[in-house]
Coordinates of C-alpha atoms in Angstrom, one line a residue:
Chain A
M82 CA 38.4 9.2 -20.3
T83 CA 37.1 11.9 -22.6
L84 CA 33.8 11.7 -24.3
T85 CA 33.2 12.8 -27.8
D86 CA 30.4 15.3 -28.5
A87 CA 28.2 12.6 -30.0
Q88 CA 28.6 10.5 -26.8
Q89 CA 27.8 13.4 -24.6
L90 CA 24.8 14.2 -26.6
G91 CA 23.7 10.6 -26.5
Y92 CA 24.1 10.6 -22.7
I93 CA 22.0 13.7 -22.3
N94 CA 19.4 12.3 -24.7
A95 CA 19.2 9.1 -22.8
Q96 CA 18.7 11.0 -19.5
A97 CA 16.1 13.2 -21.1
A98 CA 14.3 10.1 -22.4
D99 CA 14.5 8.7 -18.9
G100 CA 12.6 11.6 -17.5
R101 CA 15.0 12.2 -14.6
V102 CA 16.1 15.7 -15.5
N103 CA 14.9 18.8 -17.2
V104 CA 17.3 19.1 -20.1
E105 CA 17.3 21.6 -22.9
L106 CA 19.4 20.3 -25.7
E107 CA 20.2 21.1 -29.3
T108 CA 19.5 18.4 -31.8
D109 CA 19.5 18.4 -35.6
D110 CA 15.8 19.0 -35.8
G111 CA 15.6 21.9 -33.3
M112 CA 15.5 21.9 -29.5
V113 CA 13.8 19.5 -27.1
L114 CA 12.1 21.2 -24.2
N115 CA 11.3 18.9 -21.4
M116 CA 8.6 20.2 -19.0
G117 CA 8.1 18.2 -15.9
P118 CA 7.7 15.7 -14.4
Q119 CA 7.6 18.3 -11.6
H120 CA 6.5 21.6 -13.1
P121 CA 4.0 24.0 -11.6
A122 CA 2.1 24.3 -14.8
T123 CA 1.5 20.6 -15.0
H124 CA -0.6 20.4 -11.8
G125 CA 1.5 17.6 -10.4
T126 CA 3.6 15.2 -12.3
L127 CA 2.9 15.4 -16.0
R128 CA 5.8 15.3 -18.3
L129 CA 5.6 17.2 -21.6
V130 CA 8.3 16.7 -24.2
A131 CA 8.1 19.5 -26.8
R132 CA 10.3 19.8 -29.9
L133 CA 10.9 23.4 -30.7
D134 CA 11.9 25.3 -33.8
G135 CA 13.0 28.6 -32.4
E136 CA 10.1 29.7 -30.3
Q137 CA 7.5 27.5 -32.0
V138 CA 6.5 24.0 -31.0
T139 CA 6.8 21.5 -33.9
S140 CA 5.5 18.5 -31.9
A141 CA 4.7 17.8 -28.3
D142 CA 4.2 14.6 -26.5
V143 CA 2.5 14.0 -23.2
M144 CA 4.1 11.4 -21.0
C145 CA 1.8 10.4 -18.2
G146 CA 2.0 7.6 -15.6
Y147 CA 3.9 9.3 -12.9
M148 CA 0.9 9.2 -10.7
H149 CA -0.4 5.8 -11.7
R150 CA -1.6 4.1 -8.6
G151 CA -3.3 1.1 -10.1
Y152 CA -6.9 1.9 -9.1
E153 CA -8.6 -0.5 -11.4
K154 CA -6.6 -3.4 -10.0
L155 CA -7.0 -2.2 -6.4
C156 CA -10.8 -2.0 -6.8
E157 CA -10.8 -5.7 -7.5
V158 CA -9.4 -6.6 -4.1
R159 CA -11.6 -4.1 -2.1
S160 CA -15.2 -4.5 -1.0
Y161 CA -17.8 -2.0 -2.2
P162 CA -17.7 0.3 0.8
Q163 CA -13.9 0.3 0.7
V164 CA -13.8 1.3 -3.0
T165 CA -15.4 4.7 -2.2
T166 CA -12.4 5.5 0.0
L167 CA -10.1 4.9 -2.9
V168 CA -12.0 6.6 -5.7
N169 CA -12.2 9.8 -3.6
R170 CA -8.6 10.3 -4.4
I171 CA -8.9 10.2 -8.2
D172 CA -9.9 13.9 -8.7
W173 CA -8.7 15.2 -5.4
L174 CA -10.1 18.6 -5.7
G175 CA -13.7 17.5 -6.1
S176 CA -13.6 14.3 -4.2
F177 CA -17.3 13.8 -3.4
A178 CA -18.1 13.9 -7.1
N179 CA -16.0 10.8 -7.7
E180 CA -18.0 8.6 -5.3
V181 CA -21.4 9.3 -6.8
P182 CA -21.1 7.5 -10.1
F183 CA -19.6 4.4 -8.5
I184 CA -22.3 4.3 -5.8
L185 CA -25.0 4.8 -8.4
A186 CA -23.7 2.0 -10.5
A187 CA -23.6 -0.3 -7.4
E188 CA -27.1 0.8 -6.5
Q189 CA -28.3 0.0 -10.0
L190 CA -26.9 -3.5 -9.8
M191 CA -28.5 -4.0 -6.3
E192 CA -31.8 -2.4 -7.5
V193 CA -32.0 -0.1 -4.5
E194 CA -32.7 3.6 -4.8
A195 CA -31.6 6.2 -2.3
P196 CA -34.5 8.1 -0.6
P197 CA -35.3 11.6 -2.0
R198 CA -33.5 13.5 0.8
A199 CA -30.3 11.5 0.2
Q200 CA -30.5 12.3 -3.5
W201 CA -30.9 16.0 -2.8
I202 CA -28.0 16.1 -0.4
R203 CA -25.9 14.2 -2.9
T204 CA -26.6 16.8 -5.5
L205 CA -25.8 19.5 -3.0
L206 CA -22.5 18.0 -2.0
F207 CA -21.8 17.3 -5.7
E208 CA -22.1 21.0 -6.5
L209 CA -20.1 22.0 -3.4
S210 CA -17.2 19.9 -4.6
R211 CA -17.6 21.4 -8.0
I212 CA -17.2 24.9 -6.5
A213 CA -14.2 23.8 -4.4
N214 CA -12.6 22.3 -7.5
V215 CA -13.2 25.1 -10.0
S216 CA -12.6 28.0 -7.7
L217 CA -9.1 26.7 -7.1
F218 CA -8.7 26.3 -10.9
I219 CA -9.4 30.0 -11.3
G220 CA -6.7 31.0 -8.8
D221 CA -4.3 28.5 -10.3
L222 CA -5.0 29.7 -13.8
A223 CA -4.0 33.3 -12.8
L224 CA -1.0 32.0 -11.0
Q225 CA 0.3 30.3 -14.1
L226 CA -0.2 33.4 -16.2
G227 CA 1.9 35.3 -13.8
A228 CA -0.5 36.8 -11.3
Q229 CA -0.1 35.7 -7.7
T230 CA -2.9 37.5 -5.9
P231 CA -5.8 35.6 -7.3
A232 CA -4.4 32.4 -6.0
F233 CA -4.5 33.7 -2.5
Y234 CA -8.0 34.9 -3.0
A235 CA -9.0 31.5 -4.3
F236 CA -7.5 29.7 -1.4
R237 CA -9.2 32.1 1.0
D238 CA -12.7 31.7 -0.4
R239 CA -12.3 28.0 -1.1
E240 CA -12.0 27.5 2.7
F241 CA -15.6 28.5 3.1
V242 CA -16.8 25.7 0.9
L243 CA -14.3 23.2 2.5
N244 CA -15.7 24.2 6.0
Q245 CA -19.2 23.3 4.9
I246 CA -18.1 20.0 3.4
E247 CA -16.1 19.3 6.5
S248 CA -19.0 20.0 8.9
V249 CA -21.2 17.5 7.1
T250 CA -18.7 14.8 6.2
G251 CA -15.8 15.2 8.6
G252 CA -13.3 15.5 5.9
R253 CA -12.0 18.6 4.2
F254 CA -10.9 16.7 1.1
H255 CA -11.9 13.1 1.1
P256 CA -15.4 12.8 2.5
N257 CA -16.1 9.1 1.9
F258 CA -19.7 10.0 2.8
D259 CA -21.7 8.2 0.2
R260 CA -23.1 4.8 1.0
I261 CA -24.9 2.3 -1.1
G262 CA -28.5 3.2 -0.5
G263 CA -28.0 6.7 0.9
L264 CA -25.7 8.7 2.9
K265 CA -23.8 8.2 6.1
D266 CA -25.3 11.0 8.1
D267 CA -27.8 13.8 7.9
L268 CA -26.9 17.5 7.7
P269 CA -25.9 19.1 11.0
K270 CA -28.0 21.7 12.6
G271 CA -27.7 25.2 11.3
W272 CA -25.8 24.0 8.3
I273 CA -28.2 25.3 5.7
A274 CA -27.9 28.9 6.8
E275 CA -24.1 28.7 6.9
T276 CA -24.0 27.3 3.4
K277 CA -26.2 30.1 2.1
A278 CA -23.9 32.6 3.6
A279 CA -20.9 30.8 2.1
M280 CA -22.6 30.9 -1.3
V281 CA -23.0 34.7 -1.1
R282 CA -19.2 34.8 -0.4
L283 CA -18.5 32.6 -3.4
R284 CA -20.6 34.7 -5.7
A285 CA -18.7 37.7 -4.6
F286 CA -15.5 35.8 -5.3
C287 CA -16.7 35.1 -8.8
D288 CA -17.5 38.8 -9.4
E289 CA -14.1 39.6 -8.1
M290 CA -12.3 37.2 -10.3
E291 CA -14.3 38.3 -13.3
G292 CA -13.0 41.8 -12.9
L293 CA -9.5 40.9 -11.6
V294 CA -8.6 38.0 -13.9
Y295 CA -11.0 37.7 -16.8
G296 CA -11.3 41.4 -17.4
N297 CA -7.5 41.9 -17.3
E298 CA -6.1 43.0 -20.6
I299 CA -3.0 40.9 -20.3
F300 CA -5.0 37.8 -19.5
Q301 CA -7.3 38.4 -22.4
S302 CA -4.4 38.9 -24.9
R303 CA -2.8 35.7 -23.6
T304 CA -5.9 33.6 -23.8
R305 CA -8.1 34.9 -26.6
G306 CA -7.5 33.1 -29.8
V307 CA -4.9 30.8 -28.2
G308 CA -5.4 27.1 -28.4
V309 CA -8.6 27.0 -30.4
I310 CA -10.4 23.7 -30.5
P311 CA -13.2 23.5 -33.2
A312 CA -16.3 21.7 -32.0
A313 CA -15.8 18.7 -34.4
I314 CA -12.2 18.2 -33.2
A315 CA -13.3 18.5 -29.6
Q316 CA -16.0 15.8 -30.1
S317 CA -13.7 13.5 -32.0
Y318 CA -11.1 13.6 -29.2
G319 CA -13.7 12.7 -26.6
L320 CA -13.4 15.9 -24.7
S321 CA -16.0 16.6 -22.0
G322 CA -17.0 19.1 -19.4
A323 CA -16.1 22.7 -19.8
N324 CA -13.5 21.9 -22.5
L325 CA -16.3 20.7 -24.7
R326 CA -18.8 23.4 -23.8
G327 CA -16.1 26.0 -24.4
S328 CA -16.0 24.9 -28.0
G329 CA -19.7 25.6 -28.3
V330 CA -21.1 22.1 -27.9
D331 CA -24.1 22.2 -25.7
W332 CA -23.7 18.9 -23.9
D333 CA -24.0 18.4 -20.2
L334 CA -24.6 15.0 -18.6
R335 CA -26.4 16.7 -15.7
R336 CA -29.1 17.7 -18.1
D337 CA -28.9 15.2 -20.8
A338 CA -28.4 11.9 -18.9
N339 CA -29.2 12.6 -15.4
V340 CA -29.2 9.5 -13.2
G341 CA -29.9 9.4 -9.5
L342 CA -29.4 13.1 -8.9
V343 CA -32.1 15.8 -8.8
Y344 CA -30.9 18.2 -11.5
D345 CA -34.1 17.7 -13.5
Q346 CA -36.1 19.3 -10.6
L347 CA -33.9 22.4 -10.4
D348 CA -33.8 25.6 -12.5
W349 CA -30.4 26.1 -13.9
K350 CA -28.6 26.6 -17.2
V351 CA -25.8 25.0 -19.2
W352 CA -23.2 27.6 -20.2
T353 CA -21.5 27.4 -23.5
H354 CA -19.1 29.7 -25.4
P355 CA -18.8 29.5 -29.2
D356 CA -15.1 30.6 -29.5
G357 CA -13.3 27.4 -28.5
D358 CA -10.2 29.2 -27.3
S359 CA -8.5 29.2 -23.9
Y360 CA -10.5 32.2 -22.7
S361 CA -13.8 30.5 -23.5
R362 CA -12.9 27.4 -21.6
C363 CA -12.0 29.4 -18.6
W364 CA -15.0 31.6 -18.9
V365 CA -17.4 28.6 -19.0
R366 CA -15.8 27.3 -15.8
L367 CA -16.3 30.6 -14.0
Q368 CA -20.0 30.6 -15.1
E369 CA -20.3 27.1 -13.8
V370 CA -19.2 28.1 -10.4
R371 CA -21.8 30.8 -10.4
E372 CA -24.5 28.4 -11.6
A373 CA -23.4 25.9 -9.0
T374 CA -23.9 28.4 -6.2
K375 CA -27.4 29.0 -7.5
I376 CA -28.1 25.3 -7.6
V377 CA -26.9 25.0 -4.0
D378 CA -29.2 27.8 -2.9
Q379 CA -32.1 26.1 -4.6
I380 CA -31.4 22.8 -3.0
C381 CA -31.1 24.5 0.4
D382 CA -34.5 25.9 0.0
G383 CA -36.2 22.8 -1.4
L384 CA -34.6 20.1 0.6
P385 CA -37.3 17.4 1.3
S386 CA -37.5 15.7 4.7
G387 CA -37.3 12.0 5.3
A388 CA -34.9 9.2 5.7
I389 CA -31.4 9.4 4.3
M390 CA -30.7 5.7 4.0
A391 CA -32.7 3.0 2.2
K392 CA -32.9 -0.5 3.5
V393 CA -29.8 -2.4 2.5
P394 CA -28.3 -5.5 4.0
R395 CA -25.6 -5.2 6.6
I396 CA -23.0 -7.1 4.5
I397 CA -23.3 -5.7 1.0
K398 CA -23.2 -8.3 -1.7
V399 CA -23.9 -7.0 -5.2
P400 CA -25.8 -9.4 -7.6
A401 CA -24.0 -10.4 -10.7
G402 CA -24.3 -8.0 -13.6
E403 CA -22.8 -5.0 -15.3
A404 CA -23.6 -1.3 -15.0
Y405 CA -22.2 1.8 -16.4
I406 CA -23.0 5.2 -14.9
A407 CA -21.5 8.5 -15.9
T408 CA -21.9 11.9 -14.3
E409 CA -20.8 15.4 -15.1
N410 CA -17.9 15.9 -12.7
P411 CA -16.1 19.2 -12.3
L412 CA -13.6 18.1 -14.9
G413 CA -16.0 16.4 -17.3
Q414 CA -17.6 13.1 -17.8
M415 CA -16.6 10.5 -15.2
G416 CA -17.9 7.1 -15.6
Y417 CA -17.6 3.7 -13.8
Y418 CA -18.2 0.5 -15.6
V419 CA -18.7 -2.0 -12.8
V420 CA -18.8 -5.8 -13.4
S421 CA -20.0 -7.8 -10.4
K422 CA -20.0 -11.6 -10.0
G423 CA -22.1 -11.6 -6.8
D424 CA -19.3 -11.0 -4.4
T425 CA -18.6 -8.4 -1.7
G426 CA -16.3 -6.6 -4.0
P427 CA -16.4 -5.8 -7.7
F428 CA -15.0 -8.2 -10.2
R429 CA -13.8 -5.4 -12.5
V430 CA -14.1 -1.7 -12.5
K431 CA -13.2 0.4 -15.5
I432 CA -12.9 4.1 -14.7
R433 CA -13.5 6.6 -17.4
S434 CA -12.0 9.8 -16.1
A435 CA -12.4 13.1 -17.8
S436 CA -8.8 14.4 -17.7
F437 CA -7.3 11.4 -19.6
N438 CA -9.4 12.2 -22.6
N439 CA -9.0 16.0 -22.1
I440 CA -5.2 15.8 -22.2
S441 CA -5.2 13.5 -25.2
I442 CA -5.9 16.6 -27.4
A443 CA -2.7 18.3 -26.1
P444 CA -0.3 17.0 -28.9
W445 CA -2.8 18.2 -31.6
L446 CA -3.4 21.5 -29.8
L447 CA 0.2 22.3 -29.0
R448 CA 1.5 21.9 -32.6
G449 CA 2.6 25.3 -33.9
V450 CA 2.0 27.3 -30.7
Y451 CA 4.7 29.5 -29.0
V452 CA 6.4 28.3 -25.8
P453 CA 4.5 30.7 -23.4
D454 CA 1.3 29.5 -24.9
I455 CA 2.0 25.9 -23.8
I456 CA 1.4 27.1 -20.2
T457 CA -1.8 28.9 -21.1
I458 CA -3.2 26.0 -23.0
L459 CA -2.4 23.4 -20.4
A460 CA -3.8 25.6 -17.7
S461 CA -7.0 26.2 -19.7
L462 CA -7.4 22.5 -20.5
Y463 CA -7.5 21.9 -16.7
F464 CA -6.5 18.4 -15.9
I465 CA -5.7 16.8 -12.6
L466 CA -3.0 14.2 -12.6
G467 CA -4.8 11.8 -10.4
D468 CA -7.6 11.9 -12.9
I469 CA -5.3 11.2 -15.8
D470 CA -3.3 8.4 -14.4
R471 CA -5.6 6.9 -11.7
Chain B
M154 CA 32.4 28.4 8.3
G155 CA 35.8 27.1 9.4
L156 CA 34.9 27.6 13.0
V157 CA 31.9 25.4 12.7
E158 CA 33.6 22.6 11.0
S159 CA 36.5 22.5 13.5
G160 CA 34.0 22.4 16.3
K161 CA 35.6 25.5 18.0
M162 CA 32.4 27.5 17.7
P163 CA 31.5 29.3 21.0
K164 CA 28.2 28.1 22.3
P165 CA 26.3 31.4 22.2
L166 CA 27.3 31.8 18.6
T167 CA 26.0 28.4 17.8
K168 CA 22.7 29.3 19.4
L169 CA 22.6 32.5 17.4
L170 CA 23.4 30.7 14.1
N171 CA 20.8 28.0 14.8
L172 CA 18.3 30.7 15.6
S173 CA 18.8 32.3 12.2
R174 CA 18.7 29.0 10.4
K175 CA 15.5 28.1 12.2
Y176 CA 13.7 31.2 11.1
S177 CA 14.9 31.3 7.5
I178 CA 14.0 27.8 6.2
W179 CA 13.6 27.8 2.4
A180 CA 11.1 25.1 1.8
Y181 CA 10.9 23.4 -1.6
Q182 CA 7.4 22.2 -2.4
W183 CA 7.4 18.7 -4.0
G184 CA 3.7 18.3 -4.5
L185 CA 2.7 15.1 -6.0
A186 CA -1.0 14.3 -5.2
C187 CA -3.8 15.4 -2.9
C188 CA -1.5 16.5 -0.2
A189 CA -0.1 19.1 -2.5
I190 CA -3.3 21.0 -2.3
E191 CA -3.2 20.9 1.5
M192 CA 0.4 22.0 1.4
G193 CA -0.6 24.8 -0.9
A194 CA -3.3 25.8 1.6
A195 CA -0.7 25.7 4.4
F196 CA 2.0 27.5 2.4
A197 CA 0.1 29.9 0.2
S198 CA -3.2 30.6 1.7
P199 CA -4.0 33.6 4.0
R200 CA -5.7 31.4 6.6
Y201 CA -2.6 29.2 7.4
D202 CA 0.3 31.3 6.1
V203 CA 3.5 29.5 6.8
M204 CA 5.6 32.6 6.3
R205 CA 4.7 33.9 9.8
L206 CA 6.8 30.9 11.1
G207 CA 9.8 32.1 9.1
V208 CA 9.5 29.6 6.3
I209 CA 9.8 30.8 2.7
P210 CA 8.1 28.4 0.4
F211 CA 9.3 29.7 -3.0
P212 CA 12.9 28.7 -3.7
A213 CA 13.5 28.6 -7.5
S214 CA 15.5 25.4 -7.3
P215 CA 16.3 22.6 -4.9
R216 CA 19.8 23.9 -4.9
Q217 CA 18.6 26.9 -2.8
A218 CA 16.4 24.9 -0.5
D219 CA 17.0 23.8 3.1
L220 CA 13.8 21.8 3.5
V221 CA 11.8 19.7 1.0
V222 CA 8.2 18.7 1.7
I223 CA 7.4 15.5 -0.1
S224 CA 3.6 15.5 -0.3
G225 CA 1.6 12.9 -2.1
T226 CA 1.8 9.5 -3.5
V227 CA 5.3 8.5 -4.5
T228 CA 5.2 6.1 -7.4
D229 CA 8.0 3.9 -8.6
K230 CA 8.2 6.1 -11.7
I231 CA 8.9 9.3 -9.8
V232 CA 11.4 7.8 -7.4
P233 CA 14.5 8.7 -9.5
A234 CA 13.4 12.3 -9.7
I235 CA 13.0 12.4 -5.9
K236 CA 16.4 10.9 -5.3
R237 CA 18.0 13.4 -7.7
L238 CA 16.2 16.2 -6.0
Y239 CA 17.5 15.2 -2.6
E240 CA 21.0 14.9 -3.9
Q241 CA 20.8 18.4 -5.4
M242 CA 20.0 20.0 -2.1
P243 CA 22.9 21.5 -0.1
D244 CA 23.6 20.3 3.4
P245 CA 22.2 20.7 6.0
K246 CA 19.0 19.5 4.5
Y247 CA 15.7 18.4 6.0
V248 CA 12.8 16.3 4.7
I249 CA 9.2 16.5 5.7
S250 CA 7.2 13.5 4.6
M251 CA 3.6 14.6 4.4
G252 CA 0.7 12.3 4.2
S253 CA 0.1 8.6 4.6
C254 CA 1.1 7.7 1.0
T255 CA 4.5 9.3 1.4
N256 CA 5.0 7.8 4.9
C257 CA 4.1 4.2 4.1
G258 CA 2.0 3.9 1.0
G259 CA -1.3 4.8 2.7
P260 CA -4.4 3.5 1.0
Y261 CA -2.3 2.1 -1.8
W262 CA -0.4 -0.3 0.5
D263 CA -1.0 -3.2 -1.9
S264 CA -0.7 -1.4 -5.2
Y265 CA 1.8 -2.6 -7.7
S266 CA 3.1 0.8 -8.7
V267 CA 3.3 2.8 -5.5
T268 CA 6.5 3.1 -3.4
K269 CA 5.6 2.2 0.1
G270 CA 7.2 5.1 1.9
V271 CA 9.6 7.7 0.7
D272 CA 12.0 6.8 3.5
Q273 CA 13.1 3.8 1.4
I274 CA 14.9 6.3 -0.8
I275 CA 15.8 9.4 1.3
P276 CA 16.1 9.9 5.0
V277 CA 13.0 11.6 6.5
D278 CA 13.1 14.0 9.5
V279 CA 9.5 14.6 10.1
Y280 CA 6.5 12.4 9.4
V281 CA 3.1 14.1 9.2
P282 CA 0.4 11.5 9.2
G283 CA -3.1 12.0 7.7
C284 CA -4.8 11.4 4.4
P285 CA -4.4 14.2 3.7
P286 CA -3.1 15.9 6.9
R287 CA -4.8 19.2 7.7
P288 CA -2.7 22.3 7.0
E289 CA -2.3 22.7 10.8
A290 CA -0.6 19.3 11.0
L291 CA 1.9 20.4 8.4
L292 CA 2.5 23.6 10.3
E293 CA 3.1 21.6 13.5
G294 CA 5.6 19.5 11.7
V295 CA 7.4 22.7 10.6
V296 CA 7.4 24.0 14.2
L297 CA 8.8 20.7 15.5
L298 CA 11.5 20.7 12.9
Q299 CA 12.4 24.2 13.9
E300 CA 12.8 23.1 17.5
R301 CA 15.1 20.4 16.4
I302 CA 17.2 22.8 14.4
Q303 CA 17.5 25.1 17.4
N304 CA 19.0 22.4 19.5
E305 CA 21.2 20.9 16.9
D306 CA 24.9 20.4 17.4
M307 CA 26.0 21.9 14.2
A308 CA 29.6 21.1 14.3
A309 CA 28.9 17.4 14.6
R310 CA 26.2 17.5 12.0
W311 CA 28.3 19.4 9.5
R312 CA 31.3 17.1 10.0
G313 CA 28.9 14.2 9.4
E314 CA 29.8 12.6 12.8
Q315 CA 26.5 12.9 14.4
D316 CA 24.2 9.9 13.8
R317 CA 20.9 10.8 12.4
Q318 CA 18.4 11.5 15.1
E319 CA 15.2 9.6 15.5
P320 CA 12.5 11.1 13.1
I321 CA 9.8 13.3 14.6
I322 CA 6.3 12.0 14.2
V323 CA 3.6 14.6 14.4
G324 CA 0.6 14.0 16.6

């Protein structure tokens, strides 16, 4: 049996639509370029279907859902302490930061407050996970633009942070350390000095990256003026985190709506960049790593003594009610809307994760750019698939 | 490779060939979720550095790969892609299943969208448990796989006569 050209094209089209293969095919209105679902530039399993006219993108669609694990449904059948184990794995690079808003929401419903020392250590671990997250971003960014060495440097220096997280929580990635009413354990002996030494390493890493990557002419010419998001557009698409601050909007939940953490007692700065292009987003992230090392240093110096756990019942039952808590996670605003009906587990949890909103601007942003710029723009938007799909 | 297929390969030569296969594994990285980062740490970071074991983690396509490391949560939506990936790899091919999600569903054992174990779709040679496993655990999985390759009866395997061996479970 021989197939006609139209049949063959239809078959290829159907397969492309099915997302099983990477297919480049010629259609009447240009070419369809199918990136993913497994592509290094998509940080996992994102699929991007771009229609091209020559070298220019005429329209791009983002297909997500390849990493959908059904978090919101799973949260309904888990008890409160079990949910933290799950939500660790949403943004897997900065895991501790995922637990905090959920625990804070549960604490608000139960009307308990963590003791000051627990709040300080939470902030400390929060910033450490930000460093672990964003330092890998910088290496990954360079890798996607064609430079391999920075990725090795990022993996090397990230280990210092992971070591510190591990020696407190016992887990390199998924600490599951936060409890309703405080923390599981106190800091180990000698940890403060080690952390300060690690922060010195991380600052050196930032300086190194600033010269090696950000100062590189090729990097600058590939990112400056590419993928510009005006401030009004960024706000209307609901961007948050460094993507928003890279567009010149001075908005940071750590400063503007701080709940349960001690950012208001520390001396730090929110970095913004007015340009709104790929370079400015990446630059803001680099500055945030620097700022986070300073925050960690300050916390190490000013850590109060005392208990790390408030008085909570042994079996946790959260009174009926609703609470929404959002924090400024490494990727942006992460919020949990928790509805409780007085059970041991939540009745409903709505997770507002940063990447889902951040990636929603991609179709708007990718229209009219050239094919190599797709990689730059996706890299600078910085999303994590677990954070998009949950 | 006519000698190998006919089973007339002299024993010392088999050993030599197995030795060279063992130390030149091209590993395809199929990173899906959290474990992909630990796989990246094991394969691309200076601290763990899988290349000293003779594993090259940068094949351009599954058609050039001997080993695929499936790391991360396998959802029902990605399953066709994994199956196709496995079918594209040339024989003899090996699969390392890294992490609890890939082994059996892990923390998503009751989720509606997660495939409970990649071994439902493709045969797995090495299971690396952990959530996520440390990079050292993945490296041990690689070393155990290399030991298996060293002792393999290639003629039988390449003719497809040898039944699949029991999978290795790390730890």
